[in-house]
Amino acid sequence: MKAFLILEDGTVFEGTSIGSKRDMISEIVFNTSMTGYLEVLTDPSYAGQAVVMTYPLIGNYGITPDMESKKAWPDGYIVRELSRMPSNFRCEGTLQEFLEKQDIPGIKGIDTRALTKILREKGTMNGMITTNENYDLEEILPKLAAYEVGDVVSKVTCDEAYVLPGDSYKVALLDYGAKNNIARSLNKRGCEVTVYPAHTKAEEILATHPDGIMLSNGPGDPKTCTDIIEEVRKLYESDVPIFAICLGHQLMALANGGDTHKLKYGHRGGNHPVKDLSNNRVYISSQNHGYVVDDATLSDEIATPAFVNVNDGTNEGLKYTGKKIFTVQFHPEACPGPQDSGYLFDRFMKMMGGNQ
């Protein structure tokens, strides 16, 4: 069945439908990872977005047990070529079957490199995937212009708290759209991890006397999370060590008077170089974000830059002055991507043990 990808600027790509046949409107973003498509599909940070994979062949090892949450979150999926015959000893099915089961509309057979160039030159924009060959551009374009991602954190967070047992430090993990490997990375270091819904009050968390608090990744514009920002401010005022990733990093900055802005087309992929300013070493990181912290809006009395993006100079992490708090924009738990920055979990362990 034919399918069409219609962009907000009026550009139309024609391809073949994959996954669900329903119409879809979403923000169109691209990811440059060569592998890890299942981790991308099950990353809650993609809620409210349709993902373009720039690597030309997707699905060649099928569906494996490498899911980062219980379901897929992107609104749509866009690929050049979809593998029809996956080959892997862990394969449990095809990507096409997975998209159908998860009710995710998709399109294959389009020039994803050309599409990515448009998104890089004009910036991230909204789009529609439809199988209707009689589509009306005059009717669709105003709908695309009006689409907003909205509050997606409430959509992706867990319904109730749960615990991963451990015999070491007690960590409270705020689930703003957390990937499973964040909790696993702490748990395999011996931590008892209690995962809390995003809107949990700070008082409830602090009443359990955790040794550390983790603020997770998540989707959407951080400035829409006004009630969460208020709770993060209360956590900041405590003396509990805090480690924050991606959206959590942005929320901590906003809670302390900082500002964020939307990037032209975001950072999404597994090959982004970041420099650790404490040792001047460069690490390759996994990233998925469309917003960044303007570190110049935070005085040195509040926080100082800890990491910087080597490609464009944007902020990739902060260390909070006089506090046991550090935050990063990238994903030290990888999944998918390099494991270069996994040492940050060890730094958090030392911080909980009383070392800076």
XYZ file of C-alpha atoms in Angstrom, residues 45 53 72 102 110 186 191 194 205 213 234 263 280 286 292 308 316 341:
18
model
C 11.722 10.370 25.164
C 16.372 6.650 10.793
C 6.998 1.641 21.750
C 2.280 -1.439 18.605
C 11.722 7.208 0.777
C 22.255 1.596 39.462
C 21.660 0.061 44.721
C 12.680 2.915 44.005
C 10.555 11.159 48.419
C 18.065 10.907 43.919
C 12.585 21.371 46.817
C 17.704 23.359 19.063
C 39.585 17.514 29.267
C 24.308 8.492 23.115
C 19.351 22.484 25.756
C 30.358 20.662 26.496
C 26.126 18.962 28.045
C 30.347 7.711 30.006
